[in-house]
Every structure is written in structure tokens, then in C-alpha cells.
XYZ file of C-alpha atoms in Angstrom:
349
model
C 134.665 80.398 87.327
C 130.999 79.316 88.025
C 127.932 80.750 86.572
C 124.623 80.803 87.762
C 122.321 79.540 85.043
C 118.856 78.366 86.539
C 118.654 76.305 90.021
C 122.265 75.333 89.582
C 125.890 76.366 88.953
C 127.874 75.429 85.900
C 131.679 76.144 84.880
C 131.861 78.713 81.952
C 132.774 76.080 79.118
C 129.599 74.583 79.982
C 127.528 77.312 80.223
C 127.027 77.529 76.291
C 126.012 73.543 76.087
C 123.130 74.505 78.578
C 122.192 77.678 76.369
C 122.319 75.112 73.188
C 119.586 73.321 74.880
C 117.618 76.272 75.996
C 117.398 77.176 72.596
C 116.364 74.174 71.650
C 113.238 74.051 73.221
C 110.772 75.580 71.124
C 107.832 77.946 72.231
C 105.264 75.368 71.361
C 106.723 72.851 73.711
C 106.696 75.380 76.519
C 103.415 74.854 77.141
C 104.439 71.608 78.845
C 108.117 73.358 79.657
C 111.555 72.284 78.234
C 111.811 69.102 79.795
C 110.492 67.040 82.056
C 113.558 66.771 84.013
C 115.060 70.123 83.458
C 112.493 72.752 83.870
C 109.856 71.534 85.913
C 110.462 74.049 89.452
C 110.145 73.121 93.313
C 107.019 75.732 92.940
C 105.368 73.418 90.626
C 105.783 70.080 92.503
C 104.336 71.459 95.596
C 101.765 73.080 93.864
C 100.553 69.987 91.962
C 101.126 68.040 95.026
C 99.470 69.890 97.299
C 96.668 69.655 95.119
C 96.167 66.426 93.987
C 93.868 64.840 96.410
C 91.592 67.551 95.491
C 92.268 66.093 91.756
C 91.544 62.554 92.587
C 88.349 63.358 94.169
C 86.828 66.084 91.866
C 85.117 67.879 94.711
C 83.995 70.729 93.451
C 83.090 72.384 96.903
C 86.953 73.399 96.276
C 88.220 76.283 93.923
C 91.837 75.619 93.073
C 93.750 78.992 91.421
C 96.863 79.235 90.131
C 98.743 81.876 89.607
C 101.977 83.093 88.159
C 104.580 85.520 90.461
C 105.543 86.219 93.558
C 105.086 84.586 96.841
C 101.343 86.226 97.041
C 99.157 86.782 93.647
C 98.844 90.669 92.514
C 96.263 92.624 90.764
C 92.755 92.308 91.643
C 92.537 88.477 91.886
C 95.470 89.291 94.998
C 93.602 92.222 96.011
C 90.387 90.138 96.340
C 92.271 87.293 98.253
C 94.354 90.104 100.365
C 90.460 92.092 101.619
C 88.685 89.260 102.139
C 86.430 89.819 99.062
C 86.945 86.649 97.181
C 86.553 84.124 100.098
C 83.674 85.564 101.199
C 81.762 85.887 97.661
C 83.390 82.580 96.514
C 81.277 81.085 100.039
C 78.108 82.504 98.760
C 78.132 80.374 95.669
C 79.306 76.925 97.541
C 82.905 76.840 98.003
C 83.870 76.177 101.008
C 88.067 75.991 100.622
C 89.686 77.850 98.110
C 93.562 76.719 97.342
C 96.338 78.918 95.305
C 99.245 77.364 94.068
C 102.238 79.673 92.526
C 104.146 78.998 89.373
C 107.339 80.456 88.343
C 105.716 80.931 84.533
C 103.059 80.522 82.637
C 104.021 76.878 80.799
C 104.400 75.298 83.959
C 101.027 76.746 84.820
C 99.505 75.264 81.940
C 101.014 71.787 82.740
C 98.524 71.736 85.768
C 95.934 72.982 83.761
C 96.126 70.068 81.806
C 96.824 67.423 84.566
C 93.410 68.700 85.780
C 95.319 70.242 88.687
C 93.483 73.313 88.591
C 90.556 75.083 87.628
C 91.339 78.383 87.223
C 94.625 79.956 86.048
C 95.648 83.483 85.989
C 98.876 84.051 83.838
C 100.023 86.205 80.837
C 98.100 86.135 77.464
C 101.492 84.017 75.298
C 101.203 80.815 77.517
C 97.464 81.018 77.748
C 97.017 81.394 74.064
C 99.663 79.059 72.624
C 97.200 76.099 75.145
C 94.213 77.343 73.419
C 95.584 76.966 70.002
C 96.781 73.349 71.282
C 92.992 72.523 71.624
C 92.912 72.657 75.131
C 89.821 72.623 76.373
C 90.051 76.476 78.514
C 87.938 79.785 78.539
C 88.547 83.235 79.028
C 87.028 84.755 81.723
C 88.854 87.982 81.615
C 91.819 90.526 80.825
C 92.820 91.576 84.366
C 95.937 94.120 83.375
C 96.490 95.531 79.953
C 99.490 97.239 77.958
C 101.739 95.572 80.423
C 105.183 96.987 79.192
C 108.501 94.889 78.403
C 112.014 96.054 78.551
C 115.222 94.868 76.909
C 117.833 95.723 79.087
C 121.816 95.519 78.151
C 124.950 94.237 80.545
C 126.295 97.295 81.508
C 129.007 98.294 79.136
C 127.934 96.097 76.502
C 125.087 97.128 73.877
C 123.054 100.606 73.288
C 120.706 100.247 70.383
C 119.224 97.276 68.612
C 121.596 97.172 65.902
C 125.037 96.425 68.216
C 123.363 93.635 69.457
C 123.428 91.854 66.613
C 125.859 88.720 66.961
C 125.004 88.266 70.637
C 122.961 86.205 72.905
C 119.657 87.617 74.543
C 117.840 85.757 77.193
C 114.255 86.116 78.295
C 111.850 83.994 80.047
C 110.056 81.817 76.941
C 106.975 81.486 76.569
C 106.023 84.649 78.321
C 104.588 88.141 77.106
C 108.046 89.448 77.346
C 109.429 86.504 74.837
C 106.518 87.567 72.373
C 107.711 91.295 72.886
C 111.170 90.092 71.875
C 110.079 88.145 68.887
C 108.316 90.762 67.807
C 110.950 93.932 68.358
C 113.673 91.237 66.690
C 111.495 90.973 63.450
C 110.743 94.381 63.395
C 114.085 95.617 63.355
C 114.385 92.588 61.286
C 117.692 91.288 63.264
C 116.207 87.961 64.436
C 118.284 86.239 61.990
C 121.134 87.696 63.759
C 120.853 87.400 67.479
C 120.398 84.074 69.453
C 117.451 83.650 71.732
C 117.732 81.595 75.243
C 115.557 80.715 78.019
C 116.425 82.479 81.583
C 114.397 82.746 84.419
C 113.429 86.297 85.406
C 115.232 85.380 89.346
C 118.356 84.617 86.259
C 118.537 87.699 84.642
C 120.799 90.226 86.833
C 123.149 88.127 87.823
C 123.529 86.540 84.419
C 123.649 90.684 82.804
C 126.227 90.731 85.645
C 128.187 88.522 84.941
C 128.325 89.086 80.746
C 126.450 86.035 80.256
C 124.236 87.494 78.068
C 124.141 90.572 76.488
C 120.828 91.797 76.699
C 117.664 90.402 78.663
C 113.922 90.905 77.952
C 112.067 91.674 80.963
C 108.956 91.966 82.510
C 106.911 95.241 83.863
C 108.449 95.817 87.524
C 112.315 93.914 87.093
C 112.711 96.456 84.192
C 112.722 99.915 86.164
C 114.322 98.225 89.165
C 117.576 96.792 86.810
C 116.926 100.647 85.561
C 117.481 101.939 88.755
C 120.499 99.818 89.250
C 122.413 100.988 86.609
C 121.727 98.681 83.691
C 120.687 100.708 80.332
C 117.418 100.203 78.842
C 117.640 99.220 75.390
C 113.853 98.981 74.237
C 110.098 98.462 75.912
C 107.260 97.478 74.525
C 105.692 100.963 75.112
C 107.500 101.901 72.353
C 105.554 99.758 69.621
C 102.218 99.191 68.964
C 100.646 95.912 69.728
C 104.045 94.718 71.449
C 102.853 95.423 75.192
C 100.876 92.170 76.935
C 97.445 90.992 78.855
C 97.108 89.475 81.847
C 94.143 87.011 81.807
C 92.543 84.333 83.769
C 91.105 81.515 82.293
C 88.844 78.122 83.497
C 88.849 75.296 82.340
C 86.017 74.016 80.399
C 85.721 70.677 82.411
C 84.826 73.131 85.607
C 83.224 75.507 83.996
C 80.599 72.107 82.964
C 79.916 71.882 86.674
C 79.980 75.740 86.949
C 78.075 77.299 84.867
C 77.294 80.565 86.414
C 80.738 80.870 87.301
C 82.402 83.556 84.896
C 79.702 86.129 85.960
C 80.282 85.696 89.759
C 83.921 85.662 89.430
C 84.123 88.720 87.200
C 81.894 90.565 89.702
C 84.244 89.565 92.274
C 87.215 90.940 90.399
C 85.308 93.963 89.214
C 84.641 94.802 92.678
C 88.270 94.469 93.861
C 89.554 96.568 90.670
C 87.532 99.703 91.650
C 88.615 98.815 95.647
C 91.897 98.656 94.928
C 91.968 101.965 92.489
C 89.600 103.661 95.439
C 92.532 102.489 97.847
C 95.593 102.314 95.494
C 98.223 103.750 98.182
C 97.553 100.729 100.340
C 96.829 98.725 97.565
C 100.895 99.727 96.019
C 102.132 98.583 99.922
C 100.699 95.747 99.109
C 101.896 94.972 95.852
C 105.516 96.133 96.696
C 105.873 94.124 99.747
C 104.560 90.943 97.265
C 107.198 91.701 95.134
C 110.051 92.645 97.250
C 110.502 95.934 94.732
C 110.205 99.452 96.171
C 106.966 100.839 95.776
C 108.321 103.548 93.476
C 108.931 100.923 91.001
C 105.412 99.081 91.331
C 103.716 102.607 90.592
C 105.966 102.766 87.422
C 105.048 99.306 86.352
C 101.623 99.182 87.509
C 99.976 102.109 86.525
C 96.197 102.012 87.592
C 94.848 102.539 84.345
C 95.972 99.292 82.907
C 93.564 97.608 85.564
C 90.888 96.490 84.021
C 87.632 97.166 85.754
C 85.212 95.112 82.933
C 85.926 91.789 81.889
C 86.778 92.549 78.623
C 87.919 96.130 78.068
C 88.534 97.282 73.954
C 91.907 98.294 74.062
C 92.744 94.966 75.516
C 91.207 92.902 73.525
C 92.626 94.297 70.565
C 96.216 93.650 71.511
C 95.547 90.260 72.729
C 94.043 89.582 68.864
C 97.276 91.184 67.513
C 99.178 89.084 70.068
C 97.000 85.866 69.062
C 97.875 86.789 65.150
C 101.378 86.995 65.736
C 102.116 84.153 67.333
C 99.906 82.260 64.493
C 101.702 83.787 61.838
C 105.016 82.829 63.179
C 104.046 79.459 63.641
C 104.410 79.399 67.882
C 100.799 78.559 68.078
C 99.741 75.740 66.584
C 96.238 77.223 65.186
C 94.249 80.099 65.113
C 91.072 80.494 66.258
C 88.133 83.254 67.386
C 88.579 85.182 70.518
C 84.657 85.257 70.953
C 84.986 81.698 70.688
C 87.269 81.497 73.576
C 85.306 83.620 75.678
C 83.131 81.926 78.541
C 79.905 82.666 78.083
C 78.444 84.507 81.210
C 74.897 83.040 82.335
């Protein structure tokens, strides 16, 4: 029998060797991925390649964005590329190409972030903060989407409650804001002792729930309700705890910002302008978002409610979670040091 387990196929007896070394990559080297060899995706490659004569030159007459998803970016930094709105404001102030390069998660993100591949990232607030606590040199420009929910879904016939899944393996995609979600529901219902944690791509997760790999996957907003829909049982979301939902943020490097220095105040006015056209237009906005995604649009509006869009840079609610999530992930020693959120914050001029 062959399972599916990443980009390849493996027979079952090997299939818990590969989990043994999923597990053995820590969160704190995610920010660079597993390994070299192992982890590092086709969507990265061409992304860094595509880019790097841009690198080499430093010309700063060209943006370069990365993003973390689907074939197109979502939210109001996809909104603003989709109308129009963020080429032609991004002209205004001097750039004259603007390049997006798409990353299946937020460590491999941050791997071009430090090559100097890119200049802005826009990715969930785990990855982003565990690079910040590394001393990399980034800057938050602002909290696009907050109280982004998680689920834990179960194989079908297998688990129903927290406590029955103690003994088995649960996958989610580390070094995301769903991994943090698990790490924290685990310790709350103070299990994590008892369960073992893997790494699975999201594109991983039904088939391997199909197959019994796993018992249980943590997943993000929109694959949730859709594995919902087809007939896996929800477990647990994050909607059910306090502090265990995520952010969505985008950040700049502080090397560009240098060169930049007006640029977190034009760029949030660009993405403040796109949040209140895309709430002002949400029904085409949800085609959009659904056709991004390849879900059904009944699913985006589940896992995208509008209210979670943040029109302001910095809106309260979200910056309270993403202390709580910065504080957890100190305390449990996945980021490397803690330090202040106003200190992180690019200073708009």
C-alpha cells in the first residue's frame, strides 16, 4: 500500500520513519524549514529564482511581495492587486514593477526574507514572530485579518473529543497559526504529553485523514468547513478559546524600509482603501476569494467573515491576541526571545 505523505509516495512501514523526522524538526528551525533538502517546495525555488536578479541588483524601483496561499494572494493586499488599486498607488510613489511570489507556508516565506529575496511578506503572525524573536531585522506594518479560526478535525470513525485522542498522532502544518492553536488546545487540556505532533502540508491533510494516517489534523480557516462539509467531524476550533484564534500580518524588512521610509503609511493607505472596497463590494469580493481558493463560496463566507478585516493598521482586538500569541510561544520556548510589539512596529512618517 502507498501513502501520500508530502510531494511523494512512501510504503506504509515507511511512513512512520518520515513522521519520526517530521517530528524532529523543531518550530524554531521552521523558520528556515525542516531541511534543506526535504522541505524546501517547487513554489519556493521559482519564487526565489524568479527574483533574484532583482536581489543582485537592489533596485529599488521594484516592490517584491510575498505571500502565503493560493495561486492568487487574498484579503485586501489580493483585493488591491485584483482592482488595480495597489499598482496604481504603488506607481505614484516610484515603483515601476511590482513582483509576487507564493509560498506554501510561512517558514519558507521567511527563508526569502532573509536571503534578501523580498521586501515585503504577508503571512500568519507564528512564522512572522518566531523571525522577529530570531533578531531578524523585520517590521510590522499591519494586522490584515484577525481571530482567524483553527479546526481540529478527526478521520472519520476515529476520535470525538480531546480526550480519545490521546495515544495518537495529529498532524498540522508547523510553524503556522494553526500549529500554535494546537499547542495551545494540547496544553490546555493538558494532553500534550500524550499525543504526537507531525508536520503535514495543508494539500496533505484529507487524503492522509483518509487514509487513517493520522488521527486528527489541525487546520486552517477555509479547509476546516470544507473537510466539515465532507463528512469529517470537527473536534475543536480556535473560536472556542480565548487567545487561540490567529493574525494575519505583513511585515518589511528593515533593510527596505532604510531606503523607504515613508513606506508603511502609503502602503497601509493602500490596504485601508481596499479593506473598505472590498467590504463595500464583498459579494464580488467572496467570487473572488472562492475562485482563489478553489472552495465554494459558502465556505469562504464561513471562514472569512468581514469583520475580521481589518480596516486600520493596527486594530485592539488584534493586537491583543497577537501579544498573547507572542507570550505563548516565548513561554514555551518556540521563540527564541521576547520582545515589545511597539518595538516591532514600523514607524509611519
Amino acid at each position: 500500500m502507498l501513502l501520500s505523505v508530502g510531494t511523494g509516495y512512501i510504503s506504509k512501514n515507511k511512513f512512520a520513519s518520515r513522521l519520526s523526522t517530521s517530528v524532529a524538526c523543531i518550530l524554531l528551525l521552521l523558520t528556515t524549514a525542516c531541511s534543506q533538502g526535504e522541505t524546501k517546495s517547487a513554489q519556493l525555488i521559482e519564487a526565489i529564482n524568479a527574483n533574484s536578479t532583482v536581489a543582485a541588483s537592489n533596485n529599488i524601483s521594484t516592490l517584491r511581495i510575498g505571500y502565503v496561499g493560493s495561486s492568487e494572494p487574498t484579503g485586501p493586499l489580493g483585493w488591491a492587486k485584483k482592482k488595480g488599486i495597489l499598482e496604481r498607488e504603488l506607481q505614484k510613489l516610484g515603483f515601476k514593477n511590482i513582483t509576487f511570489a507564493r509560498f506554501p507556508n510561512g517558514p519558507d516565506l521567511n527563508e526569502a526574507l532573509v536571503a534578501g529575496q523580498l521586501d515585503v511578506g504577508s503571512l500568519g503572525d507564528t512564522p512572522a514572530i518566531v523571525l522577529r524573536a530570531r533578531g531578524q531585522e523585520t517590521r510590522l506594518l499591519r494586522i490584515t485579518q484577525f481571530n482567524t479560526t483553527a479546526w481540529l478535525v478527526a478521520k472519520k470513525n476515529g476520535p470525538r473529543s480531546l480526550a480519545e485522542l490521546k495515544g495518537q498522532t495529529i498532524a498540522t502544518q508547523k510553524g503556522s497559526y494553526m500549529h500554535r492553536y494546537l499547542l495551545g488546545l494540547l496544553a490546555e487540556a493538558k494532553i500534550a504529553k500524550d499525543v504526537k505532533v507531525v508536520h503535514l502540508m495543508t494539500t496533505e491533510a484529507k487524503g492522509a485523514l483518509e487514509r487513517g494516517d493520522v488521527a486528527a489534523y489541525a487546520t486552517s480557516s477555509d479547509l476546516g468547513p470544507f473537510l466539515k462539509s465532507q463528512g469529517f467531524p470537527v473536534i475543536d476550533s480556535s473560536a472556542n478559546h480565548q487567545g487561540l484564534s490567529g493574525t494575519s500580518l505583513v511585515v518589511a524588512t528593515e533593510s527596505f524600509l532604510a531606503k523607504q521610509p515613508d513606506f508603511p503609511q502609503k502602503f497601509n493607505a493602500i490596504l485601508t482603501e481596499a479593506a473598505k472596497d472590498l467590504k463595500a463590494n464583498s459579494e464580488e469580493y467572496y467570487q473572488y476569494h472562492a475562485q482563489t481558493t478553489k472552495y465554494p463560496i459558502d465556505i469562504i463566507k464561513v471562514s472569512f467573515p468581514l469583520k475580521q478585516i481589518s480596516e486600520e493598521p493596527l486594530p485592539a482586538e488584534g493586537v491583543k491576541l497577537l501579544e498573547g500569541t507572542k507570550k505563548f510561544l516565548v513561554s514555551q520556548g518556540l521563540a527564541k526571545s521576547d520582545f515589545k510589539l511597539t518595538d516591532w512596529v514600523a514607524e509611519e512618517k
